[in-house]
Amino acid sequence: FRSMPWARRIWMGVPMLMLPQAAATDATKTKLKIGGSSTMLPLVQAWAEDFNARVGGYDIRTAGGGSSTGAQLVCLEAGHPEQVDIGEMSRNWEPGEAVVLDDGYTYECVGSKVRVSQIGVGLDAVVVVTAGNGTAARCLASPGLGGLTLAQLRWIFSNLSDEALSGDGVDMHSVVPNNDGDTIKEWRDLDASCPET
């Protein structure tokens, strides 16, 4: 991935399960609390059901609330009533939440100093859907555009300025060759044959 900067960025969006190093893992522990990313919740619920069907004997409680909630709850001190054993995230850690340690996968929570191990379990997927005969569909199918590149998708969905994207290695002249400079993202910025909407 090091030779493909875009692939590394996709990895940073990988859903993460955080396992506290101090959590009990022996068979005597019957309760397991998991909380965090609402995106991951259906997957985690399916894993919990499958785990219980195969192993049994565990009371696995799952909850959503968002990636920030997963980070907050897994970083609570052991014994805190809201502390979870596994916190799931569909993004990487924010600087104010935890710092990565030398091994590259252990994080120390800011404030509580709780240490967690980060394990990537999959990739988030994004599907762009347009109305069959709408403005976007006609523009995407036009001979001038003919679809979208990863860089164009990043420009469309990013809240970064064109300058920041350019500083991050995005060739803005190829991404938005028809940019009118008004800071409003429009189909015409991508191709002159598209409407200014």
CSV table of N, CA, C and O in Angstrom, one decimal, residues 76-194:
chain,number,residue,atom,x,y,z
A,76,LEU,N,-12.9,4.1,28.7
A,76,LEU,CA,-13.3,4.3,30.1
A,76,LEU,C,-12.5,3.3,31.0
A,76,LEU,O,-12.2,2.2,30.5
A,77,GLU,N,-12.2,3.7,32.2
A,77,GLU,CA,-11.5,2.8,33.2
A,77,GLU,C,-12.3,1.6,33.4
A,77,GLU,O,-13.5,1.6,33.4
A,78,ALA,N,-11.6,0.4,33.6
A,78,ALA,CA,-12.3,-0.8,34.0
A,78,ALA,C,-13.1,-0.6,35.2
A,78,ALA,O,-12.7,0.1,36.1
A,79,GLY,N,-14.3,-1.2,35.2
A,79,GLY,CA,-15.2,-1.0,36.3
A,79,GLY,C,-16.3,0.1,36.1
A,79,GLY,O,-17.3,0.1,36.8
A,80,HIS,N,-16.0,1.0,35.2
A,80,HIS,CA,-17.0,2.1,34.9
A,80,HIS,C,-18.2,1.4,34.3
A,80,HIS,O,-18.1,0.5,33.4
A,81,PRO,N,-19.4,1.7,34.7
A,81,PRO,CA,-20.6,1.0,34.3
A,81,PRO,C,-20.9,1.1,32.8
A,81,PRO,O,-21.5,0.2,32.2
A,82,GLU,N,-20.3,2.1,32.1
A,82,GLU,CA,-20.6,2.2,30.6
A,82,GLU,C,-19.4,1.7,29.8
A,82,GLU,O,-19.5,1.6,28.6
A,83,GLN,N,-18.3,1.3,30.5
A,83,GLN,CA,-17.1,0.8,29.8
A,83,GLN,C,-17.5,-0.5,28.9
A,83,GLN,O,-18.2,-1.3,29.4
A,84,VAL,N,-17.0,-0.5,27.7
A,84,VAL,CA,-17.2,-1.7,26.8
A,84,VAL,C,-15.9,-2.5,26.7
A,84,VAL,O,-14.8,-1.9,26.8
A,85,ASP,N,-16.1,-3.8,26.4
A,85,ASP,CA,-14.9,-4.6,26.2
A,85,ASP,C,-14.4,-4.5,24.8
A,85,ASP,O,-13.2,-4.6,24.6
A,86,ILE,N,-15.2,-4.2,23.9
A,86,ILE,CA,-14.8,-4.0,22.5
A,86,ILE,C,-15.6,-2.7,22.0
A,86,ILE,O,-16.8,-2.6,22.1
A,87,GLY,N,-14.8,-1.8,21.5
A,87,GLY,CA,-15.4,-0.6,20.9
A,87,GLY,C,-15.1,-0.7,19.4
A,87,GLY,O,-14.0,-0.9,18.9
A,88,GLU,N,-16.2,-0.5,18.6
A,88,GLU,CA,-16.0,-0.6,17.1
A,88,GLU,C,-16.0,0.8,16.5
A,88,GLU,O,-16.8,1.7,17.0
A,89,MET,N,-15.2,1.0,15.5
A,89,MET,CA,-15.1,2.3,14.8
A,89,MET,C,-15.1,2.1,13.3
A,89,MET,O,-14.4,1.1,12.8
A,90,SER,N,-15.7,2.9,12.5
A,90,SER,CA,-15.6,2.8,11.1
A,90,SER,C,-14.7,4.0,10.6
A,90,SER,O,-14.9,4.5,9.5
A,91,ARG,N,-13.8,4.4,11.4
A,91,ARG,CA,-12.8,5.4,11.0
A,91,ARG,C,-11.6,5.1,11.9
A,91,ARG,O,-11.6,4.3,12.9
A,92,ASN,N,-10.5,5.9,11.7
A,92,ASN,CA,-9.3,5.7,12.5
A,92,ASN,C,-9.5,6.6,13.8
A,92,ASN,O,-10.4,7.4,13.8
A,93,TRP,N,-8.6,6.5,14.7
A,93,TRP,CA,-8.6,7.3,15.9
A,93,TRP,C,-8.4,8.8,15.6
A,93,TRP,O,-7.6,9.1,14.7
A,94,GLU,N,-9.1,9.6,16.3
A,94,GLU,CA,-8.8,11.1,16.2
A,94,GLU,C,-7.7,11.4,17.2
A,94,GLU,O,-7.5,10.8,18.2
A,95,PRO,N,-6.9,12.5,16.9
A,95,PRO,CA,-5.7,12.8,17.8
A,95,PRO,C,-6.1,13.1,19.2
A,95,PRO,O,-5.4,12.7,20.1
A,96,GLY,N,-7.3,13.6,19.5
A,96,GLY,CA,-7.7,13.9,20.8
A,96,GLY,C,-8.2,12.7,21.6
A,96,GLY,O,-8.6,12.8,22.8
A,97,GLU,N,-8.3,11.5,20.9
A,97,GLU,CA,-8.9,10.3,21.5
A,97,GLU,C,-7.8,9.4,22.1
A,97,GLU,O,-7.9,8.9,23.2
A,98,ALA,N,-6.8,9.1,21.2
A,98,ALA,CA,-5.7,8.2,21.6
A,98,ALA,C,-4.5,8.5,20.8
A,98,ALA,O,-4.5,9.1,19.7
A,99,VAL,N,-3.3,8.0,21.3
A,99,VAL,CA,-2.1,8.1,20.6
A,99,VAL,C,-1.5,6.7,20.3
A,99,VAL,O,-1.7,5.8,21.1
A,100,VAL,N,-1.0,6.5,19.1
A,100,VAL,CA,-0.5,5.2,18.7
A,100,VAL,C,0.9,5.0,19.4
A,100,VAL,O,1.7,5.9,19.5
A,101,LEU,N,1.1,3.8,19.9
A,101,LEU,CA,2.4,3.5,20.5
A,101,LEU,C,3.4,2.9,19.5
A,101,LEU,O,3.0,2.7,18.3
A,102,ASP,N,4.6,2.6,19.9
A,102,ASP,CA,5.6,2.2,19.0
A,102,ASP,C,5.3,0.9,18.1
A,102,ASP,O,5.8,0.8,17.0
A,103,ASP,N,4.5,0.0,18.6
A,103,ASP,CA,4.2,-1.2,17.8
A,103,ASP,C,3.3,-0.9,16.6
A,103,ASP,O,3.1,-1.8,15.8
A,104,GLY,N,2.6,0.2,16.6
A,104,GLY,CA,1.8,0.6,15.5
A,104,GLY,C,0.3,0.2,15.5
A,104,GLY,O,-0.5,0.5,14.7
A,105,TYR,N,0.0,-0.6,16.5
A,105,TYR,CA,-1.4,-1.1,16.7
A,105,TYR,C,-2.0,-0.9,18.1
A,105,TYR,O,-3.2,-1.0,18.3
A,106,THR,N,-1.1,-0.6,19.0
A,106,THR,CA,-1.6,-0.4,20.4
A,106,THR,C,-1.8,1.1,20.6
A,106,THR,O,-0.9,1.9,20.2
A,107,TYR,N,-2.9,1.5,21.1
A,107,TYR,CA,-3.2,2.9,21.3
A,107,TYR,C,-3.4,3.2,22.8
A,107,TYR,O,-3.9,2.3,23.5
A,108,GLU,N,-2.9,4.4,23.3
A,108,GLU,CA,-3.2,4.8,24.7
A,108,GLU,C,-4.2,5.9,24.6
A,108,GLU,O,-4.0,6.9,24.0
A,109,CYS,N,-5.3,5.7,25.3
A,109,CYS,CA,-6.4,6.7,25.4
A,109,CYS,C,-5.9,7.9,26.1
A,109,CYS,O,-5.2,7.9,27.1
A,110,VAL,N,-6.2,9.1,25.5
A,110,VAL,CA,-5.9,10.4,26.0
A,110,VAL,C,-6.8,10.5,27.3
A,110,VAL,O,-7.9,10.3,27.2
A,111,GLY,N,-6.2,10.9,28.4
A,111,GLY,CA,-6.9,11.1,29.6
A,111,GLY,C,-6.9,9.9,30.5
A,111,GLY,O,-6.3,9.9,31.6
A,112,SER,N,-7.5,8.8,30.1
A,112,SER,CA,-7.6,7.6,31.0
A,112,SER,C,-6.3,6.8,31.0
A,112,SER,O,-6.1,6.0,31.9
A,113,LYS,N,-5.5,6.9,29.9
A,113,LYS,CA,-4.3,6.1,29.8
A,113,LYS,C,-4.6,4.6,29.6
A,113,LYS,O,-3.7,3.7,29.7
A,114,VAL,N,-5.8,4.2,29.4
A,114,VAL,CA,-6.2,2.9,29.0
A,114,VAL,C,-5.6,2.5,27.7
A,114,VAL,O,-5.5,3.3,26.8
A,115,ARG,N,-5.0,1.3,27.6
A,115,ARG,CA,-4.4,0.9,26.3
A,115,ARG,C,-5.3,-0.1,25.6
A,115,ARG,O,-5.9,-1.0,26.3
A,116,VAL,N,-5.4,0.1,24.3
A,116,VAL,CA,-6.3,-0.8,23.5
A,116,VAL,C,-5.5,-1.2,22.3
A,116,VAL,O,-4.6,-0.5,21.8
A,117,SER,N,-5.8,-2.4,21.8
A,117,SER,CA,-5.2,-2.9,20.5
A,117,SER,C,-6.2,-2.7,19.4
A,117,SER,O,-7.4,-3.1,19.6
A,118,GLN,N,-5.7,-2.2,18.3
A,118,GLN,CA,-6.6,-1.9,17.2
A,118,GLN,C,-6.4,-3.0,16.2
A,118,GLN,O,-5.3,-3.3,15.8
A,119,ILE,N,-7.6,-3.6,15.7
A,119,ILE,CA,-7.5,-4.7,14.8
A,119,ILE,C,-8.5,-4.4,13.6
A,119,ILE,O,-9.7,-4.2,13.8
A,120,GLY,N,-7.9,-4.2,12.4
A,120,GLY,CA,-8.8,-4.0,11.3
A,120,GLY,C,-9.5,-5.2,10.9
A,120,GLY,O,-8.9,-6.3,10.8
A,121,VAL,N,-10.8,-5.1,10.6
A,121,VAL,CA,-11.6,-6.3,10.3
A,121,VAL,C,-12.3,-6.2,9.0
A,121,VAL,O,-13.0,-7.1,8.6
A,122,GLY,N,-12.2,-5.1,8.2
A,122,GLY,CA,-12.8,-5.0,7.0
A,122,GLY,C,-12.7,-3.6,6.4
A,122,GLY,O,-12.1,-2.7,7.0
A,123,LEU,N,-13.3,-3.4,5.2
A,123,LEU,CA,-13.3,-2.1,4.6
A,123,LEU,C,-14.7,-1.5,4.5
A,123,LEU,O,-15.6,-2.3,4.2
A,124,ASP,N,-14.9,-0.3,4.7
A,124,ASP,CA,-16.2,0.4,4.4
A,124,ASP,C,-16.4,0.5,2.9
A,124,ASP,O,-15.4,0.6,2.2
A,125,ALA,N,-17.6,0.4,2.5
A,125,ALA,CA,-17.9,0.6,1.1
A,125,ALA,C,-18.8,1.7,0.9
A,125,ALA,O,-19.7,2.0,1.7
A,126,VAL,N,-18.6,2.5,-0.2
A,126,VAL,CA,-19.5,3.6,-0.6
A,126,VAL,C,-20.0,3.3,-2.0
A,126,VAL,O,-19.3,3.0,-2.9
A,127,VAL,N,-21.3,3.4,-2.1
A,127,VAL,CA,-21.9,3.3,-3.4
A,127,VAL,C,-22.6,4.6,-3.8
A,127,VAL,O,-23.3,5.2,-3.0
A,128,VAL,N,-22.3,5.1,-5.0
A,128,VAL,CA,-22.8,6.4,-5.4
A,128,VAL,C,-24.0,6.0,-6.4
A,128,VAL,O,-23.8,5.3,-7.4
A,129,VAL,N,-25.2,6.4,-6.1
A,129,VAL,CA,-26.4,6.1,-6.8
A,129,VAL,C,-27.0,7.4,-7.3
A,129,VAL,O,-27.1,8.4,-6.6
A,130,THR,N,-27.4,7.4,-8.6
A,130,THR,CA,-28.1,8.6,-9.2
A,130,THR,C,-29.4,8.2,-9.8
A,130,THR,O,-29.6,7.0,-10.1
A,131,ALA,N,-30.3,9.1,-9.9
A,131,ALA,CA,-31.6,8.9,-10.5
A,131,ALA,C,-31.3,8.5,-12.0
A,131,ALA,O,-30.5,9.1,-12.7
A,132,GLY,N,-32.0,7.5,-12.5
A,132,GLY,CA,-31.8,7.0,-13.9
A,132,GLY,C,-31.7,8.0,-15.0
A,132,GLY,O,-30.9,7.9,-15.9
A,133,ASN,N,-32.6,9.0,-14.9
A,133,ASN,CA,-32.6,10.0,-16.0
A,133,ASN,C,-32.4,11.4,-15.5
A,133,ASN,O,-32.8,12.4,-16.1
A,134,GLY,N,-31.7,11.5,-14.3
A,134,GLY,CA,-31.5,12.8,-13.7
A,134,GLY,C,-30.2,13.5,-14.2
A,134,GLY,O,-29.5,13.0,-15.1
A,135,THR,N,-30.0,14.7,-13.8
A,135,THR,CA,-28.9,15.5,-14.2
A,135,THR,C,-27.6,14.8,-14.0
A,135,THR,O,-26.7,14.7,-14.8
A,136,ALA,N,-27.4,14.2,-12.8
A,136,ALA,CA,-26.1,13.5,-12.5
A,136,ALA,C,-25.9,12.3,-13.4
A,136,ALA,O,-24.8,12.1,-13.9
A,137,ALA,N,-26.9,11.5,-13.7
A,137,ALA,CA,-26.8,10.4,-14.5
A,137,ALA,C,-26.4,10.8,-15.9
A,137,ALA,O,-25.5,10.2,-16.6
A,138,ARG,N,-27.1,11.8,-16.4
A,138,ARG,CA,-26.7,12.3,-17.8
A,138,ARG,C,-25.3,12.8,-17.9
A,138,ARG,O,-24.6,12.6,-18.8
A,139,CYS,N,-24.9,13.5,-16.8
A,139,CYS,CA,-23.5,14.1,-16.8
A,139,CYS,C,-22.5,13.0,-16.8
A,139,CYS,O,-21.5,13.0,-17.5
A,140,LEU,N,-22.7,12.0,-15.9
A,140,LEU,CA,-21.8,10.9,-15.7
A,140,LEU,C,-21.7,10.0,-17.0
A,140,LEU,O,-20.6,9.5,-17.3
A,141,ALA,N,-22.8,9.9,-17.8
A,141,ALA,CA,-22.8,9.1,-19.0
A,141,ALA,C,-22.3,9.9,-20.2
A,141,ALA,O,-22.1,9.4,-21.3
A,142,SER,N,-22.1,11.2,-20.0
A,142,SER,CA,-21.7,12.1,-21.2
A,142,SER,C,-20.3,11.6,-21.7
A,142,SER,O,-19.4,11.2,-20.9
A,143,PRO,N,-20.0,11.8,-23.0
A,143,PRO,CA,-18.7,11.4,-23.5
A,143,PRO,C,-17.6,12.1,-22.9
A,143,PRO,O,-16.5,11.6,-22.8
A,144,GLY,N,-17.8,13.3,-22.5
A,144,GLY,CA,-16.7,14.1,-21.9
A,144,GLY,C,-16.3,13.6,-20.5
A,144,GLY,O,-15.1,13.7,-20.1
A,145,LEU,N,-17.2,13.1,-19.8
A,145,LEU,CA,-16.9,12.6,-18.4
A,145,LEU,C,-16.8,11.1,-18.4
A,145,LEU,O,-15.8,10.5,-17.9
A,146,GLY,N,-17.9,10.4,-18.7
A,146,GLY,CA,-17.8,8.9,-18.8
A,146,GLY,C,-17.6,8.2,-17.5
A,146,GLY,O,-17.0,7.1,-17.5
A,147,GLY,N,-18.0,8.8,-16.4
A,147,GLY,CA,-17.8,8.2,-15.1
A,147,GLY,C,-17.0,9.1,-14.2
A,147,GLY,O,-16.7,10.2,-14.5
A,148,LEU,N,-16.6,8.6,-13.0
A,148,LEU,CA,-15.8,9.3,-12.1
A,148,LEU,C,-14.6,8.6,-11.6
A,148,LEU,O,-14.7,7.3,-11.5
A,149,THR,N,-13.5,9.3,-11.4
A,149,THR,CA,-12.3,8.7,-10.9
A,149,THR,C,-12.4,8.7,-9.4
A,149,THR,O,-13.2,9.4,-8.8
A,150,LEU,N,-11.5,8.0,-8.7
A,150,LEU,CA,-11.4,8.0,-7.2
A,150,LEU,C,-11.1,9.5,-6.8
A,150,LEU,O,-11.6,9.9,-5.8
A,151,ALA,N,-10.2,10.2,-7.5
A,151,ALA,CA,-9.9,11.5,-7.1
A,151,ALA,C,-11.1,12.5,-7.2
A,151,ALA,O,-11.3,13.3,-6.4
A,152,GLN,N,-11.9,12.3,-8.3
A,152,GLN,CA,-13.1,13.1,-8.4
A,152,GLN,C,-14.1,12.8,-7.3
A,152,GLN,O,-14.8,13.7,-6.8
A,153,LEU,N,-14.3,11.5,-6.9
A,153,LEU,CA,-15.2,11.2,-5.8
A,153,LEU,C,-14.7,11.8,-4.5
A,153,LEU,O,-15.4,12.3,-3.7
A,154,ARG,N,-13.4,11.8,-4.3
A,154,ARG,CA,-12.8,12.4,-3.1
A,154,ARG,C,-13.1,13.9,-3.1
A,154,ARG,O,-13.5,14.5,-2.1
A,155,TRP,N,-13.0,14.6,-4.3
A,155,TRP,CA,-13.3,16.0,-4.4
A,155,TRP,C,-14.8,16.2,-4.0
A,155,TRP,O,-15.1,17.2,-3.3
A,156,ILE,N,-15.7,15.4,-4.6
A,156,ILE,CA,-17.1,15.6,-4.4
A,156,ILE,C,-17.5,15.5,-2.9
A,156,ILE,O,-18.2,16.3,-2.4
A,157,PHE,N,-16.9,14.4,-2.3
A,157,PHE,CA,-17.4,14.1,-0.9
A,157,PHE,C,-16.5,14.7,0.2
A,157,PHE,O,-16.8,14.6,1.4
A,158,SER,N,-15.4,15.4,-0.1
A,158,SER,CA,-14.5,15.9,0.8
A,158,SER,C,-14.9,17.3,1.3
A,158,SER,O,-15.5,18.1,0.5
A,159,ASN,N,-14.6,17.6,2.5
A,159,ASN,CA,-14.8,19.0,3.0
A,159,ASN,C,-13.5,19.8,2.9
A,159,ASN,O,-13.5,20.9,3.4
A,160,LEU,N,-12.5,19.2,2.3
A,160,LEU,CA,-11.2,19.9,2.2
A,160,LEU,C,-11.3,20.9,1.0
A,160,LEU,O,-12.0,20.6,0.0
A,161,SER,N,-10.6,21.9,1.1
A,161,SER,CA,-10.5,22.9,0.0
A,161,SER,C,-9.7,22.3,-1.1
A,161,SER,O,-8.9,21.3,-0.9
A,162,ASP,N,-9.8,22.9,-2.3
A,162,ASP,CA,-9.0,22.5,-3.4
A,162,ASP,C,-7.5,22.6,-3.1
A,162,ASP,O,-6.8,21.7,-3.5
A,163,GLU,N,-7.2,23.6,-2.4
A,163,GLU,CA,-5.8,23.8,-2.1
A,163,GLU,C,-5.3,22.7,-1.2
A,163,GLU,O,-4.2,22.2,-1.3
A,164,ALA,N,-6.1,22.3,-0.2
A,164,ALA,CA,-5.7,21.2,0.7
A,164,ALA,C,-5.6,19.9,-0.1
A,164,ALA,O,-4.7,19.1,0.2
A,165,LEU,N,-6.5,19.6,-0.9
A,165,LEU,CA,-6.5,18.4,-1.7
A,165,LEU,C,-5.3,18.4,-2.6
A,165,LEU,O,-4.6,17.4,-2.8
A,166,SER,N,-4.9,19.5,-3.2
A,166,SER,CA,-3.8,19.6,-4.1
A,166,SER,C,-2.5,19.4,-3.3
A,166,SER,O,-1.6,18.7,-3.7
A,167,GLY,N,-2.5,20.0,-2.1
A,167,GLY,CA,-1.3,19.8,-1.2
A,167,GLY,C,-1.2,18.3,-0.7
A,167,GLY,O,-0.1,17.9,-0.4
A,168,ASP,N,-2.3,17.6,-0.8
A,168,ASP,CA,-2.3,16.2,-0.5
A,168,ASP,C,-2.0,15.3,-1.7
A,168,ASP,O,-2.1,14.1,-1.6
A,169,GLY,N,-1.6,15.9,-2.8
A,169,GLY,CA,-1.2,15.1,-4.0
A,169,GLY,C,-2.3,14.9,-5.0
A,169,GLY,O,-2.0,14.2,-6.0
A,170,VAL,N,-3.4,15.5,-4.9
A,170,VAL,CA,-4.5,15.4,-5.9
A,170,VAL,C,-4.2,16.4,-7.0
A,170,VAL,O,-4.1,17.6,-6.7
A,171,ASP,N,-4.2,15.9,-8.2
A,171,ASP,CA,-4.0,16.8,-9.4
A,171,ASP,C,-5.3,17.4,-9.7
A,171,ASP,O,-6.2,16.9,-10.5
A,172,MET,N,-5.6,18.6,-9.2
A,172,MET,CA,-6.8,19.3,-9.3
A,172,MET,C,-7.2,19.7,-10.8
A,172,MET,O,-8.3,19.7,-11.1
A,173,HIS,N,-6.2,19.9,-11.6
A,173,HIS,CA,-6.4,20.2,-13.0
A,173,HIS,C,-7.1,19.0,-13.8
A,173,HIS,O,-7.9,19.2,-14.7
A,174,SER,N,-6.7,17.8,-13.4
A,174,SER,CA,-7.4,16.6,-14.0
A,174,SER,C,-8.7,16.3,-13.3
A,174,SER,O,-9.6,15.7,-13.9
A,175,VAL,N,-8.8,16.6,-12.0
A,175,VAL,CA,-10.1,16.3,-11.3
A,175,VAL,C,-11.2,17.2,-11.7
A,175,VAL,O,-12.3,16.8,-12.0
A,176,VAL,N,-10.9,18.5,-11.7
A,176,VAL,CA,-12.0,19.5,-12.1
A,176,VAL,C,-11.4,20.5,-13.1
A,176,VAL,O,-11.1,21.6,-12.9
A,177,PRO,N,-11.3,20.0,-14.4
A,177,PRO,CA,-10.6,20.8,-15.4
A,177,PRO,C,-11.4,22.0,-15.8
A,177,PRO,O,-10.9,22.9,-16.4
A,178,ASN,N,-12.7,22.0,-15.4
A,178,ASN,CA,-13.6,23.2,-15.8
A,178,ASN,C,-14.0,24.0,-14.6
A,178,ASN,O,-15.0,24.6,-14.6
A,179,ASN,N,-13.2,23.9,-13.5
A,179,ASN,CA,-13.6,24.6,-12.3
A,179,ASN,C,-13.7,26.1,-12.5
A,179,ASN,O,-12.7,26.8,-13.0
A,180,ASP,N,-14.8,26.7,-12.1
A,180,ASP,CA,-15.0,28.1,-12.3
A,180,ASP,C,-14.5,29.0,-11.1
A,180,ASP,O,-14.6,30.2,-11.1
A,181,GLY,N,-14.0,28.3,-10.1
A,181,GLY,CA,-13.4,29.0,-9.0
A,181,GLY,C,-14.3,29.6,-8.0
A,181,GLY,O,-13.9,30.3,-7.1
A,182,ASP,N,-15.6,29.3,-8.1
A,182,ASP,CA,-16.6,29.9,-7.1
A,182,ASP,C,-16.8,29.1,-5.8
A,182,ASP,O,-17.6,29.5,-5.0
A,183,THR,N,-16.0,28.1,-5.6
A,183,THR,CA,-15.9,27.2,-4.4
A,183,THR,C,-17.2,26.4,-4.2
A,183,THR,O,-17.4,25.8,-3.2
A,184,ILE,N,-18.1,26.5,-5.2
A,184,ILE,CA,-19.3,25.6,-5.2
A,184,ILE,C,-19.1,24.4,-6.0
A,184,ILE,O,-18.7,24.6,-7.2
A,185,LYS,N,-19.2,23.2,-5.5
A,185,LYS,CA,-19.0,22.0,-6.3
A,185,LYS,C,-20.2,21.8,-7.2
A,185,LYS,O,-21.3,21.5,-6.8
A,186,GLU,N,-19.9,21.9,-8.5
A,186,GLU,CA,-20.9,21.7,-9.5
A,186,GLU,C,-20.5,20.7,-10.6
A,186,GLU,O,-19.3,20.5,-10.8
A,187,TRP,N,-21.5,20.1,-11.2
A,187,TRP,CA,-21.2,19.1,-12.3
A,187,TRP,C,-20.3,19.7,-13.4
A,187,TRP,O,-19.4,19.1,-13.9
A,188,ARG,N,-20.6,21.0,-13.7
A,188,ARG,CA,-19.9,21.6,-14.8
A,188,ARG,C,-18.4,21.7,-14.4
A,188,ARG,O,-17.5,21.8,-15.3
A,189,ASP,N,-18.0,21.8,-13.1
A,189,ASP,CA,-16.6,21.8,-12.8
A,189,ASP,C,-15.9,20.6,-13.3
A,189,ASP,O,-14.7,20.6,-13.6
A,190,LEU,N,-16.6,19.5,-13.3
A,190,LEU,CA,-16.0,18.2,-13.8
A,190,LEU,C,-15.9,18.1,-15.3
A,190,LEU,O,-14.9,17.5,-15.8
A,191,ASP,N,-16.9,18.7,-16.0
A,191,ASP,CA,-16.9,18.6,-17.4
A,191,ASP,C,-17.7,19.7,-18.0
A,191,ASP,O,-18.9,20.0,-17.5
A,192,ALA,N,-17.3,20.4,-19.1
A,192,ALA,CA,-18.0,21.5,-19.7
A,192,ALA,C,-19.3,21.1,-20.2
A,192,ALA,O,-20.2,22.0,-20.4
A,193,SER,N,-19.5,19.8,-20.6
A,193,SER,CA,-20.8,19.4,-21.1
A,193,SER,C,-21.9,19.2,-20.1
A,193,SER,O,-23.1,19.0,-20.4
A,194,CYS,N,-21.5,19.3,-18.8
A,194,CYS,CA,-22.5,19.1,-17.7
A,194,CYS,C,-23.1,20.4,-17.3
A,194,CYS,O,-22.4,21.5,-17.4
